CSV table of C-alpha atoms in Angstrom, one decimal:
chain,number,residue,atom,x,y,z
A,1,MET,CA,-13.8,-26.9,-28.8
A,2,THR,CA,-14.8,-29.2,-26.0
A,3,VAL,CA,-15.8,-28.0,-22.5
A,4,LYS,CA,-12.8,-29.9,-21.0
A,5,PHE,CA,-10.4,-28.1,-23.4
A,6,GLN,CA,-12.0,-24.8,-22.6
A,7,LEU,CA,-11.4,-25.4,-18.9
A,8,ILE,CA,-7.8,-26.3,-19.4
A,9,LEU,CA,-7.3,-23.2,-21.5
A,10,LEU,CA,-8.8,-21.0,-18.8
A,11,ILE,CA,-6.6,-22.5,-16.2
A,12,ILE,CA,-3.5,-22.0,-18.3
A,13,MET,CA,-4.5,-18.3,-19.0
A,14,GLY,CA,-5.1,-17.8,-15.2
A,15,LEU,CA,-1.6,-19.2,-14.4
A,16,LEU,CA,0.0,-17.0,-17.0
A,17,THR,CA,-1.8,-13.9,-15.7
A,18,SER,CA,-0.7,-14.8,-12.1
A,19,CYS,CA,2.9,-15.1,-13.3
A,20,GLU,CA,2.7,-11.8,-15.1
A,21,ASP,CA,1.5,-10.1,-11.9
A,22,GLN,CA,4.3,-11.6,-9.9
A,23,ASN,CA,6.8,-10.3,-12.4
A,24,ARG,CA,5.3,-6.8,-12.6
A,25,HIS,CA,6.8,-4.0,-10.4
A,26,LEU,CA,5.3,-0.7,-9.6
A,27,PRO,CA,7.4,2.4,-10.0
A,28,ILE,CA,9.1,4.0,-6.9
A,29,LEU,CA,8.0,7.6,-7.0
A,30,GLY,CA,9.6,10.8,-5.6
A,31,ASN,CA,13.1,12.2,-5.4
A,32,LYS,CA,16.0,9.9,-5.3
A,33,GLU,CA,19.8,10.1,-4.9
A,34,VAL,CA,22.7,7.8,-5.5
A,35,ALA,CA,24.5,6.7,-2.4
A,36,ASN,CA,28.3,7.3,-1.9
A,37,ASN,CA,29.2,3.9,-3.4
A,38,GLU,CA,27.3,4.9,-6.6
A,39,GLU,CA,25.7,1.5,-6.6
A,40,ASP,CA,22.7,2.0,-4.2
A,41,THR,CA,19.9,4.4,-4.8
A,42,ILE,CA,18.3,6.1,-1.9
A,43,TYR,CA,14.6,6.7,-2.6
A,44,HIS,CA,12.3,9.3,-1.0
A,45,ASN,CA,10.3,7.7,1.9
A,46,ILE,CA,7.8,8.7,4.5
A,47,PRO,CA,9.7,9.8,7.7
A,48,ASN,CA,8.7,8.8,11.3
A,49,PHE,CA,5.5,10.4,12.5
A,50,SER,CA,3.2,10.2,15.5
A,51,PHE,CA,-0.6,10.8,15.5
A,52,ILE,CA,-3.6,9.6,17.5
A,53,ASP,CA,-6.3,7.5,16.0
A,54,GLN,CA,-10.0,6.9,16.7
A,55,ASP,CA,-9.2,4.4,19.4
A,56,SER,CA,-6.8,6.8,21.2
A,57,LEU,CA,-3.8,4.7,20.0
A,58,THR,CA,-0.5,6.4,19.1
A,59,ILE,CA,0.0,5.6,15.4
A,60,THR,CA,3.6,5.8,14.2
A,61,SER,CA,5.7,4.5,11.3
A,62,ASN,CA,6.2,1.4,13.4
A,63,THR,CA,2.4,0.7,13.2
A,64,PHE,CA,3.0,-0.2,9.6
A,65,THR,CA,6.1,-2.4,10.0
A,66,ASP,CA,6.0,-5.2,7.4
A,67,LYS,CA,2.8,-3.8,5.9
A,68,ILE,CA,1.9,-1.8,2.9
A,69,TYR,CA,-0.7,1.0,3.4
A,70,VAL,CA,-2.9,3.4,1.6
A,71,ALA,CA,-2.9,7.0,2.9
A,72,ASP,CA,-5.2,10.0,2.3
A,73,PHE,CA,-6.2,13.4,3.8
A,74,PHE,CA,-9.7,14.4,4.7
A,75,PHE,CA,-11.9,16.0,7.3
A,76,THR,CA,-15.2,14.8,8.6
A,77,SER,CA,-17.1,18.0,7.9
A,78,CYS,CA,-15.8,18.3,4.4
A,79,PRO,CA,-18.7,19.2,2.1
A,80,THR,CA,-17.0,18.6,-1.3
A,81,ILE,CA,-14.8,15.6,-2.3
A,82,CYS,CA,-14.5,13.8,1.1
A,83,PRO,CA,-17.8,11.9,0.9
A,84,ILE,CA,-16.8,10.6,-2.5
A,85,MET,CA,-13.3,9.6,-1.3
A,86,LYS,CA,-14.9,7.9,1.8
A,87,ASN,CA,-17.0,5.7,-0.4
A,88,GLN,CA,-14.2,4.9,-2.7
A,89,MET,CA,-11.8,4.1,0.1
A,90,GLN,CA,-14.5,1.8,1.6
A,91,ARG,CA,-14.4,-0.2,-1.6
A,92,VAL,CA,-10.6,-0.7,-1.2
A,93,TYR,CA,-11.0,-1.5,2.5
A,94,GLU,CA,-13.7,-4.1,1.8
A,95,LYS,CA,-11.5,-5.8,-0.8
A,96,PHE,CA,-8.6,-6.2,1.6
A,97,LYS,CA,-10.5,-6.4,4.9
A,98,GLY,CA,-8.7,-8.8,7.2
A,99,ASN,CA,-5.5,-8.9,5.2
A,100,LYS,CA,-2.8,-8.4,7.8
A,101,ASN,CA,-0.4,-7.1,5.2
A,102,VAL,CA,-2.6,-4.1,4.2
A,103,ALA,CA,-3.5,-1.1,6.2
A,104,PHE,CA,-5.2,2.3,5.7
A,105,LEU,CA,-4.2,5.7,7.2
A,106,SER,CA,-6.6,8.7,6.9
A,107,HIS,CA,-5.2,12.0,8.2
A,108,SER,CA,-7.7,14.6,9.4
A,109,ILE,CA,-6.7,18.1,8.4
A,110,ASP,CA,-9.2,19.7,10.8
A,111,PRO,CA,-8.0,18.5,14.3
A,112,SER,CA,-9.8,21.3,16.1
A,113,HIS,CA,-13.1,19.6,15.1
A,114,ASP,CA,-12.0,16.1,14.4
A,115,SER,CA,-11.2,15.0,18.0
A,116,VAL,CA,-10.8,11.4,19.0
A,117,PRO,CA,-14.5,10.9,19.8
A,118,VAL,CA,-15.5,12.5,16.5
A,119,LEU,CA,-13.2,10.2,14.6
A,120,LYS,CA,-14.5,7.2,16.6
A,121,THR,CA,-18.0,8.0,15.7
A,122,TYR,CA,-17.0,8.4,12.0
A,123,ALA,CA,-15.2,5.1,12.0
A,124,GLU,CA,-18.2,3.3,13.7
A,125,ASP,CA,-20.5,4.8,11.1
A,126,LEU,CA,-18.3,3.1,8.5
A,127,ASP,CA,-18.3,-0.2,10.5
A,128,ILE,CA,-14.5,0.1,10.9
A,129,ASN,CA,-13.5,-1.8,14.1
A,130,ASN,CA,-10.7,-4.2,13.3
A,131,GLY,CA,-7.7,-1.9,13.7
A,132,GLN,CA,-6.9,-2.0,10.0
A,133,TRP,CA,-8.0,1.5,9.1
A,134,HIS,CA,-6.7,4.4,11.2
A,135,PHE,CA,-8.3,7.8,11.2
A,136,VAL,CA,-5.8,10.1,12.8
A,137,THR,CA,-5.6,13.5,14.3
A,138,GLY,CA,-2.7,15.6,15.7
A,139,ASN,CA,-1.0,18.9,15.3
A,140,ARG,CA,-2.4,20.6,12.2
A,141,GLU,CA,0.9,22.1,11.0
A,142,GLU,CA,2.5,18.7,11.3
A,143,ILE,CA,-0.3,17.1,9.3
A,144,PHE,CA,0.0,19.8,6.6
A,145,ALA,CA,3.8,19.4,6.6
A,146,ILE,CA,3.8,15.6,6.2
A,147,ALA,CA,1.2,16.0,3.4
A,148,GLU,CA,3.1,18.7,1.4
A,149,ASN,CA,6.7,17.6,2.1
A,150,HIS,CA,6.6,13.9,2.3
A,151,TYR,CA,3.4,12.4,0.7
A,152,MET,CA,3.8,15.3,-1.7
A,153,VAL,CA,0.1,16.2,-1.9
A,154,SER,CA,-1.7,19.4,-1.1
A,155,ALA,CA,-3.3,20.1,2.3
A,156,GLN,CA,-3.6,23.6,3.6
A,157,GLU,CA,-6.0,26.1,5.3
A,158,ASP,CA,-8.1,28.2,2.9
A,159,PRO,CA,-10.8,30.3,4.5
A,160,SER,CA,-12.4,30.8,1.1
A,161,ALA,CA,-12.8,27.1,0.4
A,162,PRO,CA,-15.9,25.1,1.5
A,163,GLY,CA,-15.1,23.8,5.0
A,164,GLY,CA,-12.2,26.3,5.4
A,165,ALA,CA,-9.5,24.0,4.0
A,166,ILE,CA,-8.3,22.4,0.8
A,167,HIS,CA,-6.6,19.0,0.3
A,168,SER,CA,-5.7,16.5,-2.3
A,169,GLY,CA,-8.1,13.8,-3.3
A,170,ALA,CA,-5.3,11.4,-3.9
A,171,PHE,CA,-5.0,7.9,-2.4
A,172,ILE,CA,-1.3,7.2,-1.9
A,173,LEU,CA,0.1,3.6,-2.0
A,174,ILE,CA,3.1,3.2,0.4
A,175,ASP,CA,5.3,0.1,0.4
A,176,LYS,CA,7.0,-1.7,3.4
A,177,GLN,CA,10.0,0.5,3.0
A,178,LYS,CA,7.7,3.6,3.4
A,179,ARG,CA,8.3,4.5,-0.3
A,180,ILE,CA,5.6,6.0,-2.5
A,181,ARG,CA,4.5,3.5,-5.2
A,182,GLY,CA,1.4,5.1,-6.6
A,183,TYR,CA,-1.0,8.0,-6.7
A,184,TYR,CA,-4.7,7.4,-7.5
A,185,ASP,CA,-7.6,9.9,-7.7
A,186,GLY,CA,-9.8,9.0,-4.9
A,187,THR,CA,-12.8,10.6,-6.6
A,188,ASN,CA,-12.4,8.5,-9.8
A,189,THR,CA,-13.8,4.9,-9.8
A,190,GLU,CA,-11.4,3.8,-12.6
A,191,GLU,CA,-8.4,5.1,-10.7
A,192,VAL,CA,-9.5,3.4,-7.6
A,193,ASP,CA,-10.0,0.2,-9.6
A,194,LYS,CA,-6.4,0.5,-10.6
A,195,LEU,CA,-5.3,0.9,-7.0
A,196,ILE,CA,-7.2,-2.3,-6.1
A,197,GLU,CA,-5.3,-4.1,-9.0
A,198,ASP,CA,-2.0,-2.6,-7.9
A,199,ILE,CA,-2.1,-3.7,-4.2
A,200,PRO,CA,-1.7,-7.4,-5.0
A,201,ILE,CA,1.1,-6.6,-7.5
A,202,LEU,CA,3.0,-4.8,-4.7
A,203,LEU,CA,2.3,-7.6,-2.2
A,204,ASN,CA,3.6,-10.1,-4.7
A,205,ASN,CA,6.9,-8.3,-4.8
A,206,TYR,CA,7.7,-9.3,-1.2
C-alpha cells in the first residue's frame, strides 16, 4: 500500500467519521409528556433561575441562550470528591475554551461560606477569566431544589458528612432548549472523556 493511498484512505475514514457524528443524536433525558395534539412531546427542562457568579453578575437561563452548557454542584471547602471534579471539569473547559457555543455552570451548595469574593478567588486560582465558566451562589434551598427537582441529582445538607453536605458528582449536559442530554461521573476519567466526545455531537445537531 503506497503512502499516497494510505493518506487518501485516512481522509475518507475521517470524512465518514465526521458524517457519523453529525447523524448521531444524544438521548433527551427526564420525564416527558405528550402535548394535547398528541403529535408533540414536551420534555423535561431546566426552569428559569437566578444566581450570582464570581464576577457579581446575575446568571439566569437567559445567560445560556443559544448555548449548550455543562452543570455541576460543588463547594470550595469540600474535602472529598470536589477536588477531583474540579480537575476533570478543567479538562472539559480547556477543550472548549473560547467556544462561544459552550458554557459551564458550577453551583455552590455552601453559600454561607462561598461568597462572591471566595468564588472569585477560586476562579482566579483556576485561571478562569473569560466569562465562559460561572461559579454561582445564592439561596441554599433554591440551589438544593434546582438540583433535586430539575437537574435530578442529589444535593443536601448532611452534618455527618465531611464538609457538612453531600452532593452528586455528576456533570450534566444541557442543550439549547434547556433539556438534559447526558449525565457523566465527574470523578471518572473515562466518563469525562465521553462528555468531551458528546459535546461536539450535540453541537452538530444544531
